[in-house]
């Protein structure tokens, strides 16, 4: 009785007793769902021992690394060693021959680095009417080729002795250009291996922005050459840091997968770990007219601090090739500023009256001017408070909406206000994956849409996409992967696929179950969605 009631509540088809899963997974379906796909019952057979990629267009290091990577993904050693690959396939009326070669046709030269608005369109043809018995991935961009390789790996269906792939035509492209995952490495340090594992999973779900919230109040693991004391005195330990070589390794690993690395250094709040390594940076807090030994946000009245910020961000933007840097600007507590007589005197001298948000505006304005005039002329993202507080921000600023997870009307209104002011935006409010609950909780992620607000079509075009966020207060290397995945995959499909094809959790459930099993079979400890089993559970 209880089990049957559970099935009714979840709205999925299946049983939870007698050896049956609650959701029966699809076979050979693609996640995230492509924009356009036609598939027939006819098929071609792929034999791991004889299959190869053939580049027929432009070539580059990103492509060659991807081809090697996807051979390993498609044909795990454990499976290939068991497969009787030399035995002929059982031929029936739908058998269209052996696909021993997949053409990779890159139509233009490779770009060096992924970037905002990069072209990720691709086309796949397997035994198509205009090329029977052949297979190809075609794209004008290396980034499209990467997405096409992931899709091809998912339509391969294993059989006892080989794999088969249906006669298929796919034309695909993302709905949004900004499809991100934010990881927090300050509350708990994440080893490089786990960051790389996360990047692998991002690529397998066609996410393209790794938002690296690298430092915060609790620790400063980023090793600065210009200011080595920041990590020496601000990290948890000398072992819990990211050197310049580590950063370069992450950036390169992401680049090869078509993923931008967006670093975040949040100021003026969330900076307690900065203080020990940079005396004079933080504001001394007062009690009973005397310093009480505690510190608040960055001191906006100390002119030396702006020299520090210019040097620091020059280094940061030199290490991270992306045009954008995330500057934070959220959750600034004004109590320490209010207590400090030097701050009060500065405000009076500069005729800064009213709310202390005006003082924050002074700081943010100077910081934004610094970033805009660095050697690389960087752009920036800010959390929504910067916009809400009326700071004068550049036209190309991206406003990151994150508040009011449980109040959709509030974040929808925020999107309306930001876009009506002409700014690009990304949404995270409804995709905070660190908020967990018992039971099936991914439905709410699938029902969230970044363009579902009361705005004009031109406003909605200013929505670049969104990010799933995994804050690290209760997440470290032990639970990062299972807590993030496959829930982040839900966000990935909402940001890639057509809104017309992603409005039913009932339709998505069997495909998501297959995708979860797929990721598990690839060696990633992604958590279950409901009572179920995968063949990979036995490995």
Short mmCIF file of C-alpha atoms in Angstrom, two decimals:
data_model
loop_
_atom_site.label_atom_id
_atom_site.label_comp_id
_atom_site.label_asym_id
_atom_site.label_seq_id
_atom_site.Cartn_x
_atom_site.Cartn_y
_atom_site.Cartn_z
CA UNK A 1 0.00 0.00 0.00
CA UNK A 2 2.76 2.42 0.94
CA UNK A 3 4.84 1.57 -2.14
CA UNK A 4 1.88 1.99 -4.47
CA UNK A 5 1.11 5.36 -2.91
CA UNK A 6 4.73 6.42 -3.47
CA UNK A 7 4.47 5.64 -7.17
CA UNK A 8 1.28 7.71 -7.42
CA UNK A 9 2.86 10.68 -5.67
CA UNK A 10 6.00 10.62 -7.80
CA UNK A 11 3.97 10.41 -10.97
CA UNK A 12 6.28 7.84 -12.57
CA UNK A 13 5.42 4.54 -14.14
CA UNK A 14 6.64 1.32 -12.60
CA UNK A 15 6.65 -0.81 -9.49
CA UNK A 16 8.86 -0.92 -6.44
CA UNK A 17 8.40 -4.55 -5.52
CA UNK A 18 9.01 -7.94 -7.07
CA UNK A 19 12.37 -7.06 -8.62
CA UNK A 20 11.11 -4.22 -10.80
CA UNK A 21 12.56 -0.72 -10.71
CA UNK A 22 10.38 2.25 -10.01
CA UNK A 23 11.40 3.76 -13.36
CA UNK A 24 12.36 1.69 -16.38
CA UNK A 25 15.28 3.41 -18.12
CA UNK A 26 15.29 4.20 -21.80
CA UNK A 27 17.93 2.67 -24.08
CA UNK A 28 20.21 4.85 -26.19
CA UNK A 29 18.48 8.14 -25.42
CA UNK A 30 20.50 11.34 -25.21
CA UNK A 31 20.92 13.64 -22.21
CA UNK A 32 20.51 16.55 -22.57
CA UNK A 33 17.84 16.08 -25.19
CA UNK A 34 18.85 17.30 -28.69
CA UNK A 35 16.96 20.04 -30.46
CA UNK A 36 16.17 17.88 -33.53
CA UNK A 37 16.58 14.13 -33.93
CA UNK A 38 15.30 11.48 -36.31
CA UNK A 39 16.03 7.82 -35.72
CA UNK A 40 14.98 4.67 -37.57
CA UNK A 41 14.87 1.02 -36.54
CA UNK A 42 17.63 0.17 -38.97
CA UNK A 43 21.07 0.08 -37.43
CA UNK A 44 24.79 -0.28 -37.94
CA UNK A 45 27.18 -2.31 -35.83
CA UNK A 46 30.22 -0.78 -34.14
CA UNK A 47 33.06 -3.15 -33.26
CA UNK A 48 35.57 -1.69 -30.78
CA UNK A 49 38.54 -3.53 -32.28
CA UNK A 50 37.98 -2.15 -35.77
CA UNK A 51 36.34 1.23 -35.09
CA UNK A 52 38.25 4.47 -35.59
CA UNK A 53 37.67 8.20 -36.04
CA UNK A 54 38.78 9.86 -39.27
CA UNK A 55 39.38 13.61 -39.34
CA UNK A 56 38.41 15.04 -42.72
CA UNK A 57 38.45 18.74 -41.91
CA UNK A 58 40.56 20.97 -39.70
CA UNK A 59 42.52 19.45 -36.83
CA UNK A 60 44.07 20.64 -33.55
CA UNK A 61 45.24 19.44 -30.15
CA UNK A 62 41.77 19.79 -28.61
CA UNK A 63 40.32 17.50 -31.27
CA UNK A 64 43.03 14.86 -31.03
CA UNK A 65 42.80 14.75 -27.24
CA UNK A 66 39.01 14.43 -27.49
CA UNK A 67 39.18 11.54 -29.96
CA UNK A 68 41.50 9.59 -27.66
CA UNK A 69 39.32 10.39 -24.67
CA UNK A 70 36.10 9.26 -26.32
CA UNK A 71 37.57 5.97 -27.51
CA UNK A 72 38.15 5.19 -23.83
CA UNK A 73 34.70 6.43 -22.83
CA UNK A 74 32.88 4.47 -25.53
CA UNK A 75 34.84 1.26 -25.23
CA UNK A 76 35.88 0.57 -21.63
CA UNK A 77 38.73 -1.91 -21.38
CA UNK A 78 36.69 -4.21 -19.14
CA UNK A 79 34.02 -4.50 -21.79
CA UNK A 80 36.27 -4.69 -24.85
CA UNK A 81 38.29 -7.53 -23.34
CA UNK A 82 35.11 -9.59 -22.90
CA UNK A 83 33.57 -8.77 -26.26
CA UNK A 84 33.86 -11.30 -29.06
CA UNK A 85 34.54 -8.52 -31.52
CA UNK A 86 35.74 -10.71 -34.36
CA UNK A 87 32.55 -12.72 -34.59
CA UNK A 88 30.13 -11.66 -37.33
CA UNK A 89 27.00 -9.82 -36.23
CA UNK A 90 23.72 -11.67 -36.46
CA UNK A 91 22.24 -10.08 -39.56
CA UNK A 92 18.56 -9.32 -39.92
CA UNK A 93 16.52 -7.10 -42.18
CA UNK A 94 17.40 -3.97 -40.20
CA UNK A 95 21.17 -4.55 -40.28
CA UNK A 96 22.83 -1.90 -42.45
CA UNK A 97 26.44 -2.96 -42.11
CA UNK A 98 29.44 -2.19 -39.91
CA UNK A 99 30.33 1.36 -38.90
CA UNK A 100 34.09 0.98 -38.71
CA UNK A 101 34.84 4.66 -39.28
CA UNK A 102 33.21 7.85 -38.05
CA UNK A 103 34.19 10.95 -39.97
CA UNK A 104 34.95 14.05 -37.90
CA UNK A 105 34.42 17.06 -40.13
CA UNK A 106 35.51 20.30 -38.47
CA UNK A 107 34.71 23.01 -41.00
CA UNK A 108 36.76 25.89 -39.54
CA UNK A 109 40.02 26.21 -37.65
CA UNK A 110 39.99 25.56 -33.91
CA UNK A 111 39.71 28.39 -31.42
CA UNK A 112 42.26 28.31 -28.63
CA UNK A 113 39.90 28.89 -25.71
CA UNK A 114 36.18 28.52 -25.06
CA UNK A 115 34.40 31.81 -24.59
CA UNK A 116 31.00 33.35 -24.03
CA UNK A 117 28.75 32.94 -27.08
CA UNK A 118 30.98 30.22 -28.56
CA UNK A 119 29.40 28.17 -31.33
CA UNK A 120 28.41 24.70 -30.06
CA UNK A 121 26.16 23.57 -32.91
CA UNK A 122 26.79 20.18 -34.46
CA UNK A 123 25.23 17.63 -36.77
CA UNK A 124 25.40 13.84 -36.62
CA UNK A 125 24.59 11.55 -39.54
CA UNK A 126 24.53 7.79 -39.13
CA UNK A 127 23.37 5.88 -42.23
CA UNK A 128 21.50 8.96 -43.43
CA UNK A 129 19.64 8.98 -46.78
CA UNK A 130 22.33 11.18 -48.34
CA UNK A 131 25.20 9.04 -47.00
CA UNK A 132 23.95 5.45 -46.48
CA UNK A 133 26.27 3.14 -44.62
CA UNK A 134 28.42 6.03 -43.36
CA UNK A 135 28.72 8.09 -40.20
CA UNK A 136 29.87 11.65 -39.50
CA UNK A 137 29.96 14.44 -36.94
CA UNK A 138 29.97 17.86 -38.61
CA UNK A 139 30.46 21.27 -37.03
CA UNK A 140 31.81 24.72 -37.82
CA UNK A 141 33.41 24.81 -34.36
CA UNK A 142 35.67 22.58 -32.29
CA UNK A 143 33.23 23.13 -29.43
CA UNK A 144 30.42 21.69 -31.53
CA UNK A 145 32.57 18.67 -32.34
CA UNK A 146 33.09 18.07 -28.60
CA UNK A 147 29.35 18.17 -27.95
CA UNK A 148 28.74 15.87 -30.91
CA UNK A 149 31.25 13.32 -29.65
CA UNK A 150 29.42 13.18 -26.32
CA UNK A 151 26.12 12.65 -28.10
CA UNK A 152 27.56 9.88 -30.30
CA UNK A 153 28.93 8.12 -27.22
CA UNK A 154 25.42 8.09 -25.76
CA UNK A 155 23.62 6.61 -28.79
CA UNK A 156 25.95 3.60 -28.86
CA UNK A 157 24.00 0.66 -27.44
CA UNK A 158 26.01 -2.25 -26.04
CA UNK A 159 25.21 -5.79 -27.10
CA UNK A 160 26.72 -9.12 -26.18
CA UNK A 161 29.51 -8.96 -28.75
CA UNK A 162 29.70 -5.34 -29.90
CA UNK A 163 27.64 -2.15 -30.02
CA UNK A 164 25.00 -0.95 -32.38
CA UNK A 165 23.71 2.46 -33.36
CA UNK A 166 20.43 3.22 -35.05
CA UNK A 167 20.26 5.07 -38.35
CA UNK A 168 20.13 8.59 -36.94
CA UNK A 169 20.22 12.23 -37.93
CA UNK A 170 20.73 14.92 -35.27
CA UNK A 171 20.95 18.69 -35.51
CA UNK A 172 21.66 20.17 -32.14
CA UNK A 173 22.65 23.40 -30.41
CA UNK A 174 22.24 24.88 -26.93
CA UNK A 175 19.31 27.02 -25.87
CA UNK A 176 21.54 29.14 -23.59
CA UNK A 177 25.18 30.11 -23.99
CA UNK A 178 26.00 30.14 -20.24
CA UNK A 179 25.49 26.72 -18.66
CA UNK A 180 27.47 26.55 -15.47
CA UNK A 181 28.36 24.68 -12.34
CA UNK A 182 29.71 26.57 -9.32
CA UNK A 183 31.96 24.77 -6.85
CA UNK A 184 33.11 26.25 -3.53
CA UNK A 185 36.69 25.36 -2.58
CA UNK A 186 36.93 27.65 0.46
CA UNK A 187 34.59 26.07 3.01
CA UNK A 188 36.17 22.70 2.21
CA UNK A 189 39.24 22.22 0.05
CA UNK A 190 38.57 20.09 -3.04
CA UNK A 191 41.53 18.09 -4.42
CA UNK A 192 42.40 18.59 -8.08
CA UNK A 193 41.25 15.06 -8.82
CA UNK A 194 37.71 15.90 -7.70
CA UNK A 195 37.70 19.16 -9.66
CA UNK A 196 38.77 17.24 -12.76
CA UNK A 197 36.12 14.60 -12.12
CA UNK A 198 33.56 17.39 -11.94
CA UNK A 199 34.84 18.81 -15.24
CA UNK A 200 34.53 15.40 -16.86
CA UNK A 201 30.93 15.17 -15.72
CA UNK A 202 30.24 18.72 -16.89
CA UNK A 203 31.45 17.77 -20.37
CA UNK A 204 29.29 14.64 -20.33
CA UNK A 205 26.28 16.88 -19.64
CA UNK A 206 27.29 19.68 -22.03
CA UNK A 207 27.84 22.28 -19.31
CA UNK A 208 30.37 24.88 -20.40
CA UNK A 209 31.20 27.21 -17.46
CA UNK A 210 33.09 26.14 -14.35
CA UNK A 211 32.44 28.93 -11.84
CA UNK A 212 35.27 28.51 -9.34
CA UNK A 213 34.35 30.14 -6.02
CA UNK A 214 37.92 29.72 -4.94
CA UNK A 215 38.20 31.73 -1.67
CA UNK A 216 35.87 32.94 1.09
CA UNK A 217 35.84 33.85 4.78
CA UNK A 218 36.95 30.41 5.89
CA UNK A 219 40.09 29.94 3.80
CA UNK A 220 42.24 31.44 1.06
CA UNK A 221 43.64 28.49 -0.91
CA UNK A 222 44.67 30.49 -4.01
CA UNK A 223 48.46 30.94 -4.06
CA UNK A 224 49.32 34.45 -5.23
CA UNK A 225 52.83 35.13 -6.48
CA UNK A 226 52.43 38.83 -5.82
CA UNK A 227 51.03 38.33 -2.29
CA UNK A 228 52.17 34.89 -1.04
CA UNK A 229 51.10 35.61 2.54
CA UNK A 230 47.43 35.51 1.48
CA UNK A 231 47.49 31.73 1.19
CA UNK A 232 50.37 31.20 3.61
CA UNK A 233 48.34 32.78 6.42
CA UNK A 234 44.82 32.35 5.05
CA UNK A 235 44.66 28.73 3.84
CA UNK A 236 43.74 25.86 6.14
CA UNK A 237 47.26 24.47 5.76
CA UNK A 238 50.16 24.57 3.28
CA UNK A 239 48.70 21.43 1.69
CA UNK A 240 45.24 22.93 1.15
CA UNK A 241 46.21 25.36 -1.61
CA UNK A 242 46.06 25.79 -5.38
CA UNK A 243 49.40 26.83 -6.85
CA UNK A 244 49.83 28.64 -10.14
CA UNK A 245 50.59 25.25 -11.68
CA UNK A 246 47.38 23.80 -10.23
CA UNK A 247 45.33 26.65 -11.66
CA UNK A 248 46.95 26.19 -15.07
CA UNK A 249 46.21 22.46 -14.90
CA UNK A 250 42.53 23.07 -14.18
CA UNK A 251 42.25 25.70 -16.92
CA UNK A 252 43.86 23.37 -19.47
CA UNK A 253 41.78 20.37 -18.41
CA UNK A 254 38.65 22.47 -18.81
CA UNK A 255 39.80 23.96 -22.15
CA UNK A 256 40.20 20.51 -23.67
CA UNK A 257 36.56 19.84 -22.77
CA UNK A 258 35.19 23.14 -24.06
CA UNK A 259 34.62 24.55 -20.57
CA UNK A 260 35.35 28.12 -19.50
CA UNK A 261 36.86 28.64 -16.05
CA UNK A 262 35.24 31.64 -14.38
CA UNK A 263 37.14 32.57 -11.20
CA UNK A 264 35.35 34.33 -8.36
CA UNK A 265 37.10 36.50 -5.79
CA UNK A 266 34.25 37.91 -3.73
CA UNK A 267 34.72 41.31 -2.08
CA UNK A 268 34.27 43.47 -0.04
CA UNK A 269 32.50 40.90 2.17
CA UNK A 270 33.41 37.22 2.51
CA UNK A 271 37.04 38.30 2.97
CA UNK A 272 38.00 37.28 6.53
CA UNK A 273 40.66 34.88 5.22
CA UNK A 274 42.30 37.72 3.27
CA UNK A 275 43.07 39.74 6.40
CA UNK A 276 45.99 37.85 7.99
CA UNK A 277 48.03 38.00 4.80
CA UNK A 278 47.30 41.63 3.93
CA UNK A 279 47.42 43.94 6.95
CA UNK A 280 45.25 47.03 6.60
CA UNK A 281 42.92 45.41 4.09
CA UNK A 282 39.99 44.71 6.43
CA UNK A 283 38.06 47.22 8.51
CA UNK A 284 38.79 47.10 12.29
CA UNK A 285 35.55 46.78 14.24
CA UNK A 286 34.99 48.96 17.32
CA UNK A 287 33.22 48.41 20.60
CA UNK A 288 32.91 51.10 23.29
CA UNK A 289 34.99 53.51 21.17
CA UNK A 290 37.95 51.13 20.90
CA UNK A 291 38.97 48.39 18.46
CA UNK A 292 37.64 45.04 19.70
CA UNK A 293 40.09 42.84 17.77
CA UNK A 294 37.66 41.73 15.12
CA UNK A 295 37.46 42.77 11.49
CA UNK A 296 34.73 43.41 8.96
CA UNK A 297 34.68 43.85 5.16
CA UNK A 298 37.49 45.41 3.16
CA UNK A 299 38.15 48.98 4.30
CA UNK A 300 36.94 51.18 1.43
CA UNK A 301 38.59 54.29 2.90
CA UNK A 302 42.17 52.95 2.70
CA UNK A 303 43.62 54.05 -0.64
CA UNK A 304 46.40 51.45 -0.39
CA UNK A 305 43.75 48.76 -0.71
CA UNK A 306 42.96 49.79 -4.27
CA UNK A 307 46.64 49.49 -5.23
CA UNK A 308 46.55 45.98 -3.75
CA UNK A 309 43.41 45.08 -5.66
CA UNK A 310 44.85 46.31 -8.95
CA UNK A 311 48.00 44.22 -8.56
CA UNK A 312 46.08 41.19 -7.32
CA UNK A 313 43.49 41.16 -10.09
CA UNK A 314 46.15 41.80 -12.72
CA UNK A 315 47.69 38.52 -11.62
CA UNK A 316 44.35 36.72 -11.46
CA UNK A 317 43.24 37.78 -14.93
CA UNK A 318 46.64 36.77 -16.27
CA UNK A 319 46.18 33.23 -14.97
CA UNK A 320 42.61 32.77 -16.10
CA UNK A 321 42.16 33.33 -19.85
CA UNK A 322 38.40 33.97 -19.79
CA UNK A 323 37.28 37.51 -20.53
CA UNK A 324 35.12 37.55 -17.41
CA UNK A 325 35.89 37.43 -13.71
CA UNK A 326 33.25 37.10 -11.00
CA UNK A 327 33.63 39.89 -8.42
CA UNK A 328 30.95 38.81 -5.95
CA UNK A 329 29.64 41.81 -4.02
CA UNK A 330 27.02 39.90 -2.01
CA UNK A 331 26.07 39.76 1.68
CA UNK A 332 28.12 42.71 2.92
CA UNK A 333 27.53 43.31 6.62
CA UNK A 334 27.55 47.00 7.50
CA UNK A 335 27.75 46.64 11.30
CA UNK A 336 31.55 46.89 11.44
CA UNK A 337 31.64 49.90 9.14
CA UNK A 338 29.03 51.57 11.36
CA UNK A 339 31.16 50.96 14.45
CA UNK A 340 34.38 52.41 13.05
CA UNK A 341 34.87 56.18 13.66
CA UNK A 342 37.30 56.48 10.73
CA UNK A 343 34.62 55.17 8.40
CA UNK A 344 32.11 57.64 9.85
CA UNK A 345 34.52 60.52 9.37
CA UNK A 346 35.23 59.45 5.77
CA UNK A 347 31.53 59.38 4.96
CA UNK A 348 31.02 62.83 6.42
CA UNK A 349 34.03 64.23 4.56
CA UNK A 350 32.78 62.84 1.23
CA UNK A 351 29.12 63.72 1.88
CA UNK A 352 28.04 60.07 1.84
CA UNK A 353 24.72 60.03 3.63
CA UNK A 354 22.00 57.53 4.29
CA UNK A 355 22.41 53.76 4.00
CA UNK A 356 25.87 52.24 4.18
CA UNK A 357 25.13 50.65 0.82
CA UNK A 358 26.28 54.02 -0.56
CA UNK A 359 29.70 53.36 0.95
CA UNK A 360 29.70 49.91 -0.61
CA UNK A 361 28.88 51.61 -3.90
CA UNK A 362 32.02 53.74 -3.55
CA UNK A 363 34.12 50.60 -3.13
CA UNK A 364 32.45 48.58 -5.89
CA UNK A 365 32.65 51.48 -8.34
CA UNK A 366 36.40 51.79 -7.80
CA UNK A 367 36.87 48.02 -8.09
CA UNK A 368 34.91 47.84 -11.32
CA UNK A 369 36.96 50.66 -12.76
CA UNK A 370 40.14 48.76 -11.84
CA UNK A 371 38.93 45.58 -13.56
CA UNK A 372 37.79 47.40 -16.69
CA UNK A 373 41.20 49.04 -17.06
CA UNK A 374 43.43 46.03 -16.48
CA UNK A 375 45.71 45.02 -19.38
CA UNK A 376 43.10 42.49 -20.62
CA UNK A 377 40.17 44.94 -20.29
CA UNK A 378 38.15 42.28 -18.52
CA UNK A 379 34.42 42.10 -18.11
CA UNK A 380 32.81 40.96 -14.89
CA UNK A 381 29.91 39.24 -13.21
CA UNK A 382 28.47 40.42 -9.90
CA UNK A 383 25.92 39.00 -7.51
CA UNK A 384 22.54 40.73 -7.67
CA UNK A 385 23.11 42.94 -4.60
CA UNK A 386 25.46 45.14 -6.63
CA UNK A 387 22.62 45.89 -9.04
CA UNK A 388 20.05 46.13 -6.24
CA UNK A 389 22.15 48.75 -4.44
CA UNK A 390 22.23 50.99 -7.50
CA UNK A 391 25.92 50.73 -8.30
CA UNK A 392 26.83 52.26 -11.68
CA UNK A 393 27.97 49.15 -13.57
CA UNK A 394 29.23 48.80 -17.15
CA UNK A 395 26.82 47.92 -19.94
CA UNK A 396 28.35 44.48 -20.44
CA UNK A 397 28.07 43.53 -16.75
CA UNK A 398 26.44 40.16 -16.12
CA UNK A 399 24.18 40.22 -13.04
CA UNK A 400 24.02 36.87 -11.24
CA UNK A 401 20.57 36.33 -9.68
CA UNK A 402 20.74 34.00 -6.68
CA UNK A 403 18.29 35.04 -3.95
CA UNK A 404 14.84 33.75 -2.92
CA UNK A 405 15.09 30.10 -3.88
CA UNK A 406 11.70 29.36 -2.34
CA UNK A 407 10.01 32.52 -3.60
CA UNK A 408 9.86 32.23 -7.40
CA UNK A 409 7.90 35.48 -7.69
CA UNK A 410 10.85 37.32 -6.11
CA UNK A 411 13.60 35.98 -8.38
CA UNK A 412 11.36 36.33 -11.42
CA UNK A 413 10.82 39.97 -10.50
CA UNK A 414 14.59 40.37 -10.11
CA UNK A 415 15.15 38.97 -13.60
CA UNK A 416 12.56 41.40 -14.92
CA UNK A 417 14.24 44.38 -13.24
CA UNK A 418 17.77 43.41 -14.31
CA UNK A 419 16.84 42.81 -17.94
CA UNK A 420 14.59 45.87 -18.14
CA UNK A 421 17.67 47.88 -17.17
CA UNK A 422 19.44 46.33 -20.17
CA UNK A 423 21.83 43.97 -18.39
CA UNK A 424 22.65 40.36 -19.20
CA UNK A 425 21.91 37.93 -16.42
CA UNK A 426 22.36 34.34 -15.30
CA UNK A 427 20.07 32.55 -12.85
CA UNK A 428 20.96 30.34 -9.88
CA UNK A 429 18.11 30.98 -7.43
CA UNK A 430 16.29 27.72 -8.12
CA UNK A 431 19.42 25.58 -8.58
CA UNK A 432 21.17 25.53 -5.22
CA UNK A 433 22.10 21.84 -5.16
CA UNK A 434 23.54 22.04 -1.64
CA UNK A 435 19.99 22.30 -0.26
CA UNK A 436 19.06 18.65 0.05
CA UNK A 437 15.96 16.84 1.23
CA UNK A 438 14.70 13.31 1.57
CA UNK A 439 13.01 11.82 -1.47
CA UNK A 440 12.84 12.80 -5.11
CA UNK A 441 13.98 16.43 -5.18
CA UNK A 442 15.05 17.01 -8.79
CA UNK A 443 11.56 17.86 -10.06
CA UNK A 444 11.84 21.42 -8.78
CA UNK A 445 15.08 21.89 -10.73
CA UNK A 446 13.45 20.64 -13.90
CA UNK A 447 10.45 22.92 -13.46
CA UNK A 448 12.60 26.06 -13.25
CA UNK A 449 13.11 28.10 -16.42
CA UNK A 450 15.36 31.18 -16.67
CA UNK A 451 12.99 32.86 -19.13
CA UNK A 452 9.85 32.26 -17.10
CA UNK A 453 9.26 35.82 -15.96
CA UNK A 454 7.06 38.73 -16.93
CA UNK A 455 9.29 40.47 -19.44
CA UNK A 456 9.39 41.23 -23.14
CA UNK A 457 11.02 38.90 -25.63
CA UNK A 458 13.94 41.30 -25.95
CA UNK A 459 14.38 41.17 -22.17
CA UNK A 460 14.37 37.38 -22.18
CA UNK A 461 17.10 37.38 -24.81
CA UNK A 462 19.33 39.06 -22.22
CA UNK A 463 19.21 35.90 -20.08
CA UNK A 464 22.48 34.14 -20.90
CA UNK A 465 21.52 31.02 -18.96
CA UNK A 466 22.18 29.82 -15.47
CA UNK A 467 24.32 27.91 -13.01
CA UNK A 468 23.85 25.09 -10.59
CA UNK A 469 25.60 25.94 -7.32
CA UNK A 470 27.21 23.54 -4.86
CA UNK A 471 28.25 25.49 -1.79
CA UNK A 472 30.79 23.75 0.38
CA UNK A 473 29.81 24.15 4.03
CA UNK A 474 28.84 20.46 4.17
CA UNK A 475 30.54 19.19 1.02
CA UNK A 476 34.09 17.95 0.56
CA UNK A 477 35.82 15.31 -1.55
CA UNK A 478 33.83 12.51 0.12
CA UNK A 479 30.38 13.62 -1.05
CA UNK A 480 30.94 16.18 -3.82
CA UNK A 481 30.21 13.90 -6.76
CA UNK A 482 27.14 12.05 -5.44
CA UNK A 483 25.56 15.19 -4.03
CA UNK A 484 26.09 17.13 -7.25
CA UNK A 485 25.21 14.43 -9.78
CA UNK A 486 22.89 13.56 -11.40
CA UNK A 487 21.01 16.57 -9.99
CA UNK A 488 23.27 18.95 -11.94
CA UNK A 489 22.40 16.96 -15.06
CA UNK A 490 18.81 18.15 -14.63
CA UNK A 491 19.97 21.75 -14.76
CA UNK A 492 22.15 20.94 -17.77
CA UNK A 493 19.17 19.74 -19.78
CA UNK A 494 17.07 22.78 -18.84
CA UNK A 495 19.86 25.02 -20.10
CA UNK A 496 20.64 23.08 -23.28
CA UNK A 497 17.37 21.69 -24.59
CA UNK A 498 14.28 23.35 -26.04
CA UNK A 499 11.77 24.55 -23.44
CA UNK A 500 9.04 22.80 -25.45
CA UNK A 501 10.79 19.45 -24.90
CA UNK A 502 11.68 19.84 -21.22
CA UNK A 503 8.40 20.54 -19.48
CA UNK A 504 7.50 17.02 -18.31
CA UNK A 505 9.21 15.26 -15.45
CA UNK A 506 7.32 12.09 -16.39
CA UNK A 507 8.92 12.13 -19.83
CA UNK A 508 12.34 13.00 -18.44
CA UNK A 509 12.39 10.34 -15.70
CA UNK A 510 13.21 7.24 -17.83
CA UNK A 511 15.87 9.16 -19.76
CA UNK A 512 17.40 10.51 -16.56
CA UNK A 513 17.46 7.00 -15.10
CA UNK A 514 19.37 5.78 -18.17
CA UNK A 515 21.74 8.71 -17.92
CA UNK A 516 22.39 8.07 -14.25
CA UNK A 517 23.22 4.44 -15.06
CA UNK A 518 25.42 5.62 -17.93
CA UNK A 519 27.47 7.87 -15.65
CA UNK A 520 27.70 5.12 -13.06
CA UNK A 521 28.99 2.71 -15.73
CA UNK A 522 31.63 5.27 -16.67
CA UNK A 523 32.98 5.08 -13.13
CA UNK A 524 31.36 8.07 -11.40
CA UNK A 525 29.63 7.60 -8.05
CA UNK A 526 26.47 9.50 -8.92
CA UNK A 527 23.66 9.01 -6.45
CA UNK A 528 20.38 7.16 -7.13
CA UNK A 529 17.20 9.04 -7.93
CA UNK A 530 14.75 6.51 -6.44
CA UNK A 531 14.64 2.76 -5.71
CA UNK A 532 16.28 1.23 -8.78
CA UNK A 533 19.24 -0.72 -10.06
CA UNK A 534 21.84 -0.38 -12.81
CA UNK A 535 23.97 -3.14 -14.27
CA UNK A 536 26.95 -0.98 -13.30
CA UNK A 537 26.00 -1.56 -9.64
CA UNK A 538 27.64 -4.97 -9.95
CA UNK A 539 31.05 -3.58 -10.90
#
